[in-house]
XYZ file of C-alpha atoms in Angstrom:
689
model
C -119.750 64.931 -47.356
C -117.321 63.656 -50.042
C -117.087 59.871 -50.156
C -113.365 59.929 -49.314
C -113.799 61.622 -45.913
C -114.333 58.342 -43.970
C -111.133 56.887 -45.457
C -109.201 59.990 -44.403
C -110.690 59.817 -40.909
C -109.781 56.153 -40.505
C -106.228 56.760 -41.709
C -105.918 59.619 -39.232
C -107.140 57.396 -36.431
C -104.598 54.716 -37.289
C -101.780 57.258 -37.393
C -102.764 59.445 -34.465
C -104.347 56.968 -32.085
C -106.300 58.737 -29.323
C -105.105 62.130 -30.586
C -107.422 61.705 -33.577
C -110.356 62.823 -31.456
C -108.862 66.344 -31.387
C -109.265 66.811 -35.159
C -112.083 67.523 -37.585
C -111.527 66.399 -41.177
C -112.983 68.554 -43.925
C -112.811 68.710 -47.707
C -111.282 71.458 -49.815
C -112.334 72.087 -53.428
C -109.939 71.976 -56.352
C -107.818 69.514 -58.282
C -104.370 70.467 -56.983
C -103.449 68.614 -53.799
C -103.454 71.014 -50.860
C -104.202 71.118 -47.178
C -105.131 73.721 -44.592
C -104.760 73.463 -40.828
C -106.570 75.882 -38.553
C -108.252 76.211 -35.190
C -112.009 76.414 -34.835
C -113.928 76.429 -31.562
C -111.025 74.943 -29.642
C -110.437 72.109 -32.118
C -108.028 71.568 -35.004
C -109.413 71.337 -38.523
C -107.476 69.286 -41.054
C -108.864 70.284 -44.435
C -107.611 68.750 -47.653
C -108.445 67.822 -51.212
C -108.227 64.100 -50.426
C -106.955 61.531 -47.926
C -103.308 62.025 -48.900
C -103.587 65.776 -48.388
C -105.266 65.270 -45.004
C -102.658 62.752 -43.837
C -99.897 65.082 -45.017
C -101.577 67.915 -43.166
C -101.540 65.814 -40.011
C -97.805 65.118 -40.435
C -97.247 68.837 -41.009
C -99.244 69.637 -37.873
C -97.187 67.171 -35.839
C -93.918 68.650 -37.067
C -94.756 72.317 -36.647
C -97.396 72.516 -33.932
C -97.488 69.504 -31.609
C -93.838 68.485 -32.073
C -94.294 64.838 -32.934
C -93.635 62.363 -35.717
C -94.923 59.108 -37.174
C -92.397 57.064 -39.140
C -91.058 53.647 -40.050
C -88.343 54.265 -37.467
C -90.475 54.781 -34.381
C -93.231 57.226 -33.487
C -93.237 60.161 -31.163
C -96.818 61.169 -30.421
C -97.264 64.056 -27.992
C -99.514 63.761 -24.956
C -101.976 66.306 -26.378
C -102.868 67.952 -29.672
C -103.327 71.710 -29.153
C -104.940 73.772 -31.914
C -102.492 75.784 -34.026
C -101.960 79.419 -33.124
C -101.854 80.460 -36.773
C -103.349 78.757 -39.831
C -100.992 76.599 -41.877
C -101.396 75.569 -45.500
C -99.524 74.089 -48.432
C -100.170 73.161 -52.057
C -98.196 70.588 -53.983
C -96.807 71.788 -57.303
C -96.331 68.162 -58.375
C -99.058 66.084 -60.001
C -97.421 62.841 -58.828
C -95.376 62.036 -55.739
C -94.181 58.525 -56.449
C -93.042 55.913 -53.945
C -90.765 52.997 -54.467
C -88.060 51.771 -56.629
C -89.495 48.517 -57.958
C -86.798 46.737 -55.947
C -88.451 47.766 -52.653
C -90.729 44.779 -53.231
C -87.648 42.615 -52.727
C -85.455 44.541 -50.314
C -88.174 45.726 -47.890
C -91.731 44.480 -48.417
C -91.684 40.951 -49.957
C -93.017 39.282 -46.819
C -95.280 42.018 -45.453
C -98.655 40.963 -44.088
C -101.793 43.090 -44.026
C -100.954 44.893 -40.788
C -97.556 45.891 -42.139
C -99.025 47.024 -45.458
C -101.763 49.006 -43.740
C -99.176 50.869 -41.676
C -96.947 51.419 -44.700
C -99.750 52.893 -46.808
C -100.755 55.297 -44.033
C -97.134 56.445 -43.775
C -96.953 56.910 -47.540
C -100.036 59.124 -47.388
C -98.552 61.111 -44.493
C -95.450 61.627 -46.657
C -97.537 63.055 -49.492
C -97.227 60.013 -51.758
C -100.073 59.691 -54.256
C -98.664 56.994 -56.578
C -96.722 53.826 -55.800
C -95.309 50.815 -57.623
C -96.845 47.503 -56.639
C -95.779 44.065 -57.876
C -97.396 42.132 -55.000
C -99.510 39.248 -56.313
C -99.018 40.167 -59.964
C -97.379 36.825 -60.663
C -100.947 35.511 -60.792
C -101.307 37.375 -64.097
C -98.343 35.525 -65.575
C -99.721 32.228 -64.382
C -103.086 32.755 -66.028
C -102.056 34.633 -69.168
C -99.221 32.299 -70.194
C -101.489 29.344 -69.528
C -103.290 30.365 -72.720
C -100.103 29.933 -74.753
C -99.147 26.320 -74.236
C -97.613 26.235 -70.748
C -98.638 23.963 -67.925
C -99.156 25.338 -64.449
C -96.193 23.383 -63.093
C -93.898 24.813 -65.780
C -94.941 28.355 -64.946
C -94.662 27.858 -61.191
C -91.065 26.691 -61.695
C -90.333 29.703 -63.937
C -91.687 32.279 -61.446
C -89.129 33.081 -58.744
C -89.885 33.399 -54.985
C -91.373 36.670 -53.683
C -88.032 38.019 -52.436
C -86.655 38.040 -55.980
C -89.730 38.800 -58.089
C -88.925 42.495 -58.695
C -86.000 41.439 -60.870
C -88.125 39.041 -62.859
C -90.491 41.921 -63.588
C -87.435 43.905 -64.700
C -86.523 41.059 -67.110
C -83.355 40.175 -65.192
C -83.867 36.586 -63.983
C -86.140 33.542 -63.893
C -86.402 29.971 -62.587
C -84.596 30.581 -59.304
C -84.987 29.349 -55.750
C -87.389 26.475 -56.355
C -90.053 28.668 -57.935
C -93.407 29.206 -56.259
C -96.711 27.396 -55.655
C -100.293 28.015 -56.660
C -101.248 28.377 -52.994
C -98.613 31.075 -52.423
C -99.605 32.881 -55.612
C -103.241 32.936 -54.491
C -102.423 34.161 -50.976
C -100.315 36.985 -52.362
C -103.012 37.888 -54.886
C -105.579 37.986 -52.078
C -103.386 40.351 -50.067
C -102.801 42.458 -53.185
C -106.553 42.969 -53.523
C -106.677 44.399 -49.973
C -103.629 46.578 -50.597
C -104.999 47.887 -53.887
C -108.377 48.617 -52.318
C -106.711 50.613 -49.550
C -104.513 52.468 -52.029
C -107.572 53.502 -53.982
C -109.375 54.540 -50.794
C -106.456 56.770 -49.854
C -106.003 58.196 -53.334
C -102.641 56.483 -53.961
C -102.486 55.540 -57.630
C -101.206 51.973 -58.136
C -98.452 51.570 -60.717
C -98.653 47.930 -61.759
C -96.194 46.035 -63.937
C -97.144 46.025 -67.584
C -96.245 43.425 -70.188
C -92.708 44.079 -71.457
C -92.448 40.989 -73.648
C -90.866 38.723 -71.051
C -91.904 35.120 -71.742
C -90.996 31.670 -70.420
C -88.566 29.516 -72.366
C -89.391 27.829 -75.674
C -92.279 30.177 -76.395
C -91.777 29.940 -80.156
C -91.902 26.137 -79.999
C -95.391 26.356 -78.542
C -96.451 29.341 -80.638
C -95.084 28.853 -84.184
C -94.140 32.035 -85.978
C -93.436 34.016 -82.802
C -90.267 36.124 -82.820
C -88.432 35.425 -79.587
C -84.961 36.750 -78.769
C -82.641 35.191 -76.219
C -81.428 37.808 -73.775
C -78.095 36.627 -72.433
C -76.928 37.553 -68.926
C -78.465 40.192 -66.693
C -75.756 42.882 -66.533
C -75.118 43.974 -70.094
C -74.606 40.292 -70.959
C -71.367 40.316 -68.940
C -72.379 38.969 -65.529
C -75.314 37.759 -63.509
C -78.019 35.147 -63.994
C -79.575 34.471 -67.421
C -82.444 36.711 -68.428
C -85.829 35.379 -69.523
C -86.574 35.390 -73.247
C -88.127 38.420 -74.912
C -91.084 38.285 -77.295
C -90.675 40.960 -79.959
C -93.122 43.658 -78.898
C -93.624 44.908 -82.452
C -95.276 41.649 -83.561
C -98.849 40.304 -83.598
C -97.836 37.514 -81.225
C -96.887 40.103 -78.638
C -100.234 41.854 -79.121
C -102.083 38.584 -78.464
C -100.143 37.833 -75.287
C -100.439 41.433 -74.092
C -104.214 41.283 -74.549
C -104.355 38.191 -72.350
C -102.004 39.750 -69.791
C -103.997 42.949 -69.357
C -107.321 41.116 -69.479
C -106.335 38.798 -66.631
C -104.790 41.656 -64.662
C -108.009 43.650 -64.979
C -110.179 40.687 -64.025
C -108.008 39.878 -61.016
C -107.115 43.293 -59.661
C -109.437 45.839 -61.186
C -108.676 48.625 -63.591
C -105.175 50.040 -63.418
C -104.269 52.008 -66.507
C -100.897 52.945 -65.031
C -98.159 50.529 -65.988
C -94.404 50.293 -65.531
C -92.503 48.804 -68.462
C -88.779 49.216 -69.072
C -87.280 47.911 -72.287
C -83.573 47.038 -72.153
C -83.272 47.471 -68.405
C -79.581 47.048 -67.517
C -78.999 45.229 -70.756
C -81.041 42.912 -72.912
C -81.438 42.605 -76.672
C -84.119 43.478 -79.184
C -82.359 41.980 -82.182
C -83.036 43.744 -85.485
C -86.210 45.377 -84.216
C -85.881 49.171 -84.066
C -86.459 50.479 -80.552
C -89.150 52.790 -81.906
C -91.104 49.809 -83.245
C -90.660 47.866 -80.009
C -91.910 50.844 -77.984
C -94.862 51.401 -80.324
C -95.964 47.811 -79.791
C -95.899 48.226 -76.018
C -97.855 51.458 -76.261
C -100.495 50.003 -78.605
C -101.154 47.158 -76.191
C -101.595 49.604 -73.313
C -103.944 51.772 -75.345
C -106.088 48.770 -76.241
C -106.221 47.738 -72.577
C -107.064 51.254 -71.373
C -107.356 54.347 -73.599
C -106.470 56.493 -70.564
C -103.221 54.604 -69.946
C -100.084 56.098 -68.393
C -96.751 54.457 -69.239
C -94.172 54.827 -66.450
C -90.514 54.343 -67.411
C -87.250 54.648 -65.506
C -84.400 56.944 -66.503
C -81.503 54.698 -65.614
C -78.316 53.426 -67.262
C -78.818 55.251 -70.548
C -82.540 54.580 -70.798
C -84.995 55.705 -71.991
C -83.703 56.742 -75.396
C -84.834 59.498 -77.709
C -86.226 57.210 -80.402
C -88.581 55.666 -77.842
C -90.172 59.050 -77.163
C -90.366 59.966 -80.821
C -92.427 56.831 -81.446
C -94.913 57.299 -78.599
C -97.474 59.730 -77.259
C -95.340 61.660 -74.796
C -98.356 63.005 -72.956
C -99.123 59.411 -71.941
C -95.694 58.842 -70.432
C -94.070 59.556 -67.088
C -90.285 59.297 -66.866
C -88.859 58.735 -63.391
C -85.304 60.066 -63.194
C -83.954 57.690 -60.563
C -80.905 59.706 -59.533
C -82.076 63.180 -60.509
C -79.172 63.449 -62.977
C -80.379 62.110 -66.327
C -82.625 65.099 -67.071
C -79.633 67.438 -67.160
C -78.129 65.747 -70.224
C -80.845 66.936 -72.598
C -82.565 69.489 -70.391
C -85.353 66.998 -69.801
C -86.704 64.059 -71.757
C -87.496 65.481 -75.177
C -90.743 67.029 -74.002
C -92.102 64.076 -72.021
C -93.407 64.637 -68.472
C -90.895 63.509 -65.873
C -90.178 63.188 -62.192
C -87.118 64.242 -60.212
C -85.707 61.463 -58.064
C -83.091 60.534 -55.539
C -81.552 57.092 -55.090
C -80.269 57.139 -51.496
C -79.370 53.489 -51.138
C -78.550 50.378 -53.103
C -79.913 47.070 -51.914
C -81.381 48.612 -48.753
C -77.909 48.709 -47.177
C -77.462 50.431 -43.866
C -75.186 53.426 -43.616
C -75.655 57.094 -42.735
C -76.035 58.585 -46.193
C -77.790 61.221 -48.259
C -76.978 64.794 -49.253
C -79.268 66.981 -47.168
C -77.886 70.216 -48.701
C -78.526 68.988 -52.249
C -82.066 67.860 -51.396
C -82.854 71.151 -49.646
C -81.553 73.179 -52.585
C -83.265 71.075 -55.290
C -86.410 73.238 -55.682
C -84.252 76.142 -56.860
C -82.747 74.093 -59.681
C -86.113 72.566 -60.533
C -87.997 75.871 -60.811
C -87.502 76.099 -64.572
C -88.667 72.594 -65.498
C -91.546 72.929 -63.049
C -92.663 76.201 -64.614
C -92.436 74.728 -68.117
C -94.849 71.960 -67.168
C -92.465 69.115 -68.039
C -91.501 68.370 -64.429
C -94.633 66.852 -62.889
C -93.381 64.429 -60.223
C -91.053 63.707 -57.340
C -89.872 60.192 -56.584
C -87.767 58.636 -53.845
C -86.074 55.728 -55.621
C -84.296 54.156 -52.625
C -83.968 50.435 -53.292
C -85.019 49.771 -49.692
C -87.094 52.154 -47.579
C -85.936 51.209 -44.079
C -82.892 53.487 -43.719
C -82.075 57.155 -43.052
C -85.307 58.752 -41.798
C -83.896 62.274 -42.087
C -83.444 61.805 -45.851
C -86.940 60.396 -46.337
C -88.543 63.228 -44.360
C -86.650 66.066 -46.038
C -87.323 64.777 -49.530
C -90.990 64.210 -48.680
C -91.272 67.848 -47.624
C -90.250 68.950 -51.123
C -93.673 67.770 -52.289
C -95.243 70.827 -50.672
C -92.963 73.658 -51.755
C -91.579 75.440 -54.792
C -88.849 77.130 -52.784
C -85.488 75.839 -51.538
C -85.633 74.620 -47.951
C -83.821 76.545 -45.203
C -81.905 73.521 -43.968
C -80.826 75.063 -40.662
C -84.397 75.887 -39.673
C -85.710 72.608 -41.084
C -83.239 70.509 -39.106
C -84.072 72.325 -35.880
C -87.795 71.692 -36.418
C -87.153 68.078 -37.366
C -85.093 67.261 -34.282
C -87.630 68.976 -32.015
C -90.496 67.021 -33.587
C -88.692 63.694 -33.852
C -87.689 63.644 -30.198
C -90.443 65.851 -28.764
C -87.800 68.131 -27.300
C -85.563 70.948 -28.490
C -82.677 69.198 -26.812
C -79.492 71.215 -27.442
C -77.167 68.220 -27.463
C -79.374 66.300 -29.886
C -79.602 69.320 -32.178
C -75.837 69.864 -32.096
C -75.373 66.167 -32.871
C -77.538 66.449 -35.964
C -75.761 69.620 -37.066
C -72.525 67.640 -37.030
C -74.147 64.759 -38.918
C -75.485 67.199 -41.475
C -71.960 68.517 -42.091
C -70.381 65.059 -42.290
C -72.287 61.877 -43.128
C -75.205 63.804 -44.655
C -73.207 66.573 -46.358
C -72.810 65.099 -49.843
C -73.726 62.267 -52.157
C -70.029 61.400 -52.071
C -67.847 60.273 -54.921
C -68.877 58.214 -57.884
C -68.300 54.636 -56.834
C -65.906 52.277 -58.510
C -65.972 48.544 -59.074
C -63.475 46.178 -57.601
C -60.276 45.117 -59.342
C -60.674 42.636 -62.146
C -64.073 43.898 -63.312
C -62.874 46.273 -66.050
C -65.248 44.906 -68.691
C -68.124 45.271 -66.264
C -67.095 48.885 -65.542
C -66.962 49.698 -69.252
C -70.381 48.184 -69.853
C -71.818 50.211 -66.972
C -70.360 53.508 -68.159
C -73.838 55.066 -68.319
C -74.416 54.370 -64.643
C -73.730 57.045 -62.106
C -73.117 54.726 -59.182
C -73.165 56.475 -55.864
C -73.966 55.006 -52.487
C -72.899 54.846 -48.894
C -69.664 53.115 -48.039
C -71.064 49.962 -46.538
C -69.858 47.895 -43.607
C -66.482 46.230 -43.931
C -67.827 43.620 -41.493
C -69.989 42.419 -44.404
C -67.068 42.330 -46.845
C -65.797 39.091 -48.297
C -62.916 38.228 -45.932
C -59.592 39.487 -47.213
C -56.597 41.358 -45.860
C -57.406 44.118 -48.362
C -61.166 44.338 -47.727
C -62.546 47.866 -47.928
C -66.095 47.422 -49.235
C -68.713 44.692 -49.052
C -70.599 45.119 -52.335
C -68.923 45.282 -55.734
C -71.036 48.386 -56.380
C -70.077 51.200 -54.060
C -67.245 53.466 -52.903
C -64.189 52.060 -51.212
C -63.659 54.832 -48.682
C -65.739 57.049 -46.432
C -67.108 60.268 -47.842
C -66.801 62.057 -44.489
C -64.458 62.521 -41.548
C -65.365 59.768 -39.041
C -64.187 62.002 -36.191
C -67.170 64.272 -36.839
C -69.580 61.351 -36.610
C -67.893 60.261 -33.374
C -68.415 63.782 -31.996
C -72.083 63.692 -33.012
C -72.446 60.311 -31.329
C -71.015 61.645 -28.061
C -73.527 64.499 -28.144
C -76.390 62.062 -28.730
C -75.220 60.109 -25.693
C -75.187 63.316 -23.651
C -78.894 63.666 -24.437
C -79.717 60.153 -23.216
C -80.863 61.094 -19.681
C -83.418 63.497 -21.166
C -84.518 61.536 -24.249
C -84.352 57.917 -23.119
C -88.160 57.579 -23.220
C -88.288 58.634 -26.882
C -88.513 55.610 -29.178
C -87.332 57.704 -32.128
C -84.262 58.789 -30.167
C -83.443 55.189 -29.289
C -83.616 54.199 -32.953
C -81.316 57.019 -33.992
C -78.870 56.347 -31.180
C -78.584 52.729 -32.295
C -78.200 53.770 -35.941
C -75.409 56.243 -35.235
C -73.681 53.840 -32.815
C -73.873 51.170 -35.512
C -72.059 53.562 -37.848
C -69.395 54.272 -35.229
C -68.665 50.556 -34.965
C -68.632 50.151 -38.746
C -66.155 53.012 -39.074
C -63.914 51.629 -36.345
C -63.942 48.268 -38.087
C -62.969 49.989 -41.327
C -60.037 51.667 -39.577
C -58.855 48.260 -38.327
C -59.208 46.507 -41.691
C -55.737 47.398 -43.068
C -54.159 45.811 -39.988
C -55.987 42.467 -40.001
C -52.818 40.497 -40.613
C -52.106 40.982 -36.899
C -53.684 38.825 -34.202
C -54.545 41.784 -31.972
C -56.388 43.562 -34.783
C -58.270 40.353 -35.579
C -59.358 39.997 -31.945
C -60.539 43.616 -31.774
C -62.312 43.284 -35.137
C -64.322 40.266 -33.973
C -65.107 42.031 -30.702
C -66.557 44.984 -32.645
C -68.849 42.597 -34.524
C -69.899 40.955 -31.247
C -70.923 44.179 -29.601
C -72.614 45.495 -32.725
C -74.742 42.353 -32.767
C -75.754 43.005 -29.142
C -76.523 46.656 -29.925
C -78.659 45.863 -32.965
C -80.569 43.221 -31.004
C -82.163 46.030 -28.948
C -84.242 47.312 -31.885
C -86.927 45.539 -33.960
C -85.695 47.221 -37.156
C -82.337 45.434 -36.973
C -83.246 41.770 -36.512
C -82.453 39.007 -38.995
C -84.926 36.876 -37.054
C -87.788 39.204 -37.938
C -86.953 39.084 -41.652
C -86.843 35.284 -41.579
C -89.948 34.977 -39.424
C -91.879 37.093 -41.907
C -90.618 34.943 -44.773
C -91.420 31.644 -43.081
C -94.978 32.521 -42.148
C -95.902 32.710 -45.843
C -95.218 29.008 -46.153
C -98.164 26.616 -46.294
C -96.037 23.917 -44.658
C -92.544 23.468 -43.231
C -91.029 22.631 -46.616
C -92.295 25.822 -48.191
C -91.338 27.883 -45.140
C -87.800 26.560 -45.462
C -87.748 27.380 -49.169
C -88.803 30.993 -48.523
C -86.321 31.238 -45.676
C -83.495 30.096 -47.949
C -84.361 32.702 -50.581
C -84.634 35.419 -47.932
C -81.206 34.527 -46.512
C -79.639 34.510 -49.948
C -80.958 37.955 -50.867
C -79.088 39.664 -48.010
C -75.865 37.651 -48.405
C -74.942 35.922 -51.685
C -78.057 37.495 -53.295
C -78.978 34.499 -55.444
C -77.459 31.349 -56.855
C -73.800 30.924 -57.863
C -74.519 32.725 -61.150
C -75.318 35.865 -59.113
C -71.844 36.062 -57.566
C -71.356 39.608 -58.901
C -74.187 40.652 -56.563
C -72.793 39.067 -53.401
C -73.327 41.410 -50.417
C -75.153 43.920 -52.650
C -77.997 43.859 -50.125
C -75.893 43.380 -47.009
C -77.486 44.303 -43.693
C -76.403 45.364 -40.234
C -78.803 42.997 -38.498
C -78.479 41.177 -35.206
C -78.123 37.502 -36.020
C -76.524 38.228 -39.380
C -73.589 39.992 -37.740
C -72.618 37.063 -35.528
C -74.306 34.193 -37.342
C -72.777 34.948 -40.734
C -70.290 37.840 -40.915
C -68.364 37.066 -37.713
C -68.338 33.331 -38.388
C -67.000 33.996 -41.873
C -64.238 36.302 -40.671
C -63.267 33.903 -37.888
C -63.001 31.102 -40.437
C -60.776 33.297 -42.587
C -58.498 34.211 -39.687
C -58.121 30.552 -38.746
C -58.164 28.777 -42.112
C -57.489 31.380 -44.793
C -59.398 32.121 -47.989
C -61.904 29.714 -49.494
C -64.843 29.687 -51.892
C -66.899 32.297 -50.041
C -69.867 32.072 -52.379
C -70.139 28.355 -51.649
C -69.795 29.187 -47.951
C -72.712 31.614 -48.235
C -74.858 29.206 -50.229
C -74.336 26.582 -47.537
C -75.190 29.058 -44.772
C -78.395 30.045 -46.570
C -79.447 26.405 -46.838
C -78.985 25.699 -43.130
C -81.865 26.429 -40.789
C -81.123 28.241 -37.539
C -83.357 30.137 -35.150
C -82.699 33.842 -34.649
C -84.563 36.104 -32.192
C -87.449 38.013 -33.742
C -88.039 40.269 -30.737
C -85.623 42.917 -29.422
C -83.837 42.580 -26.093
C -81.429 44.716 -24.093
C -81.030 48.419 -23.369
C -79.532 50.396 -26.273
C -78.349 53.221 -24.035
C -76.511 50.839 -21.728
C -74.777 49.142 -24.645
C -73.924 52.472 -26.299
C -72.383 53.662 -23.024
C -70.493 50.380 -22.738
C -69.036 51.035 -26.191
C -68.212 54.618 -25.199
C -66.330 53.459 -22.104
C -64.611 50.447 -23.668
C -61.316 50.282 -25.493
C -62.699 49.318 -28.879
């Protein structure tokens, strides 16, 4: 029996619960990931080339045979697991199926404990993921490596930002924020990272760890004479945002020495990786007079010294990576992740380097029904040529947060197992039947309407708000597309039409169609009320209805009646969201606080967590205010409603200062759901809102 079989069996048991006893797990030969599902002597055989293939086979079985689903947004497990009538099989044409934008470590998982990580990794495997970014605990490498170059522990702990914001420090965007961190917190996160990495390796999910990009703490050259260090300016193209950390020229011997220490400590702490993410000039930055080719060569040499079998993972985003980078490096040792699935079209690929096709279905983990199901379903047709040429080797979902829009996650995950375009009509029918355990006609009609409205297109390229022309010009390489977020979260104004500075200012669909879909979902309530997945989706769609009604009221907020109705919409949305665990500010803050070793540290982590989803960071991050806004119970009333009420009564004020003050104040918010979502949805249906 292959050594991975027990890991696959345990993952199946965690996912399937008592249904796991109905399955036999077997191994298939071969290097390409594939699975087979068939009946044998009254039982179901899940055969695969590894744990990811087996878990994916189980998810495929649930969808197409038993009519069930496991997901981040509720499970629907059938009462029994009958053997399939006909054998089922699939082979992935993609060498890598990559999870996570690096920002997921801030917008979704920064405060996960082991139970949450264990569940998340099983769900990744069931979605076919066999590689994933992980920054958890890696700050320990900074602490130990830079300690060899003249820094005290206290200096480094102040330089390293809290867990909620660490992804952006790894991307060279910020430093020295939020009171830093502590040795105790670093060690606890490193300990959890060891468990997560061990489980990833058991399941066959390749960890992509952060490599050394040249980011160094301040005054490095003072402590290391002769080092070439370049100040980096502000985060966003040196126009806006917090100051970046300094950059040590990666073409120099000093960089090679620090990189050796970095990779040595990473290996000693976390085991062999060999797969590293490094992005030079991410959303700005400077390399001075150093040619990009030389800077890239230095990064590559350090990786090769650390592991001759290295793989360098880079992001295609905002004009990067550039041709001269590829010309300087061994392309066969690179993997380019095209975050939006658009960059590859400019040059017909990436100058011969292997690459992955991606989607970016949300910014900041914002809520909002969003994602182009037709474009995702049709993607394999467009990708057939690059796949056949051997240059396209990966798929990657680059959502900045992974807690929204289950239909988008599931459809894109299914692309991992096909070379052919997906019949979206048939797929949606199967998905609804499996997600709710019933081929309910009203639910299916509701999703057909959602498919043709909220999920029909990626929408228009977003614009920035007035007065940010220089910022727009600097970001000309960005294709910025996203859902139109909640006007409830917008900075109070009589002209408010969007919360974040990055995003469209109007809906990309007819809200009447979403209202019609919502009514159909409500019609299904008597039949589906026991389905946890249905309850999640009902709350999500009802949330969107309230957001859209608030948007319709926004142009009229000079009137007292419109103001009253607007605040009432926020009130009832807060009550609605409180019925589901996925929509609770209190759960986010509880998870943050429990990482604290004492009350002072718990408060510090709480403050950083509150900032991320409101003002984002300190006053120097004002451009990012509401970038990661959330439709969460507690946040709706405790922050957004209070802010709007203040505006209606007192007028405009310094809203960033208002948000900073709110983030600093401790308040208790429920961490457990309460109330009946169907009752509240029906109340909304029957009310004059």
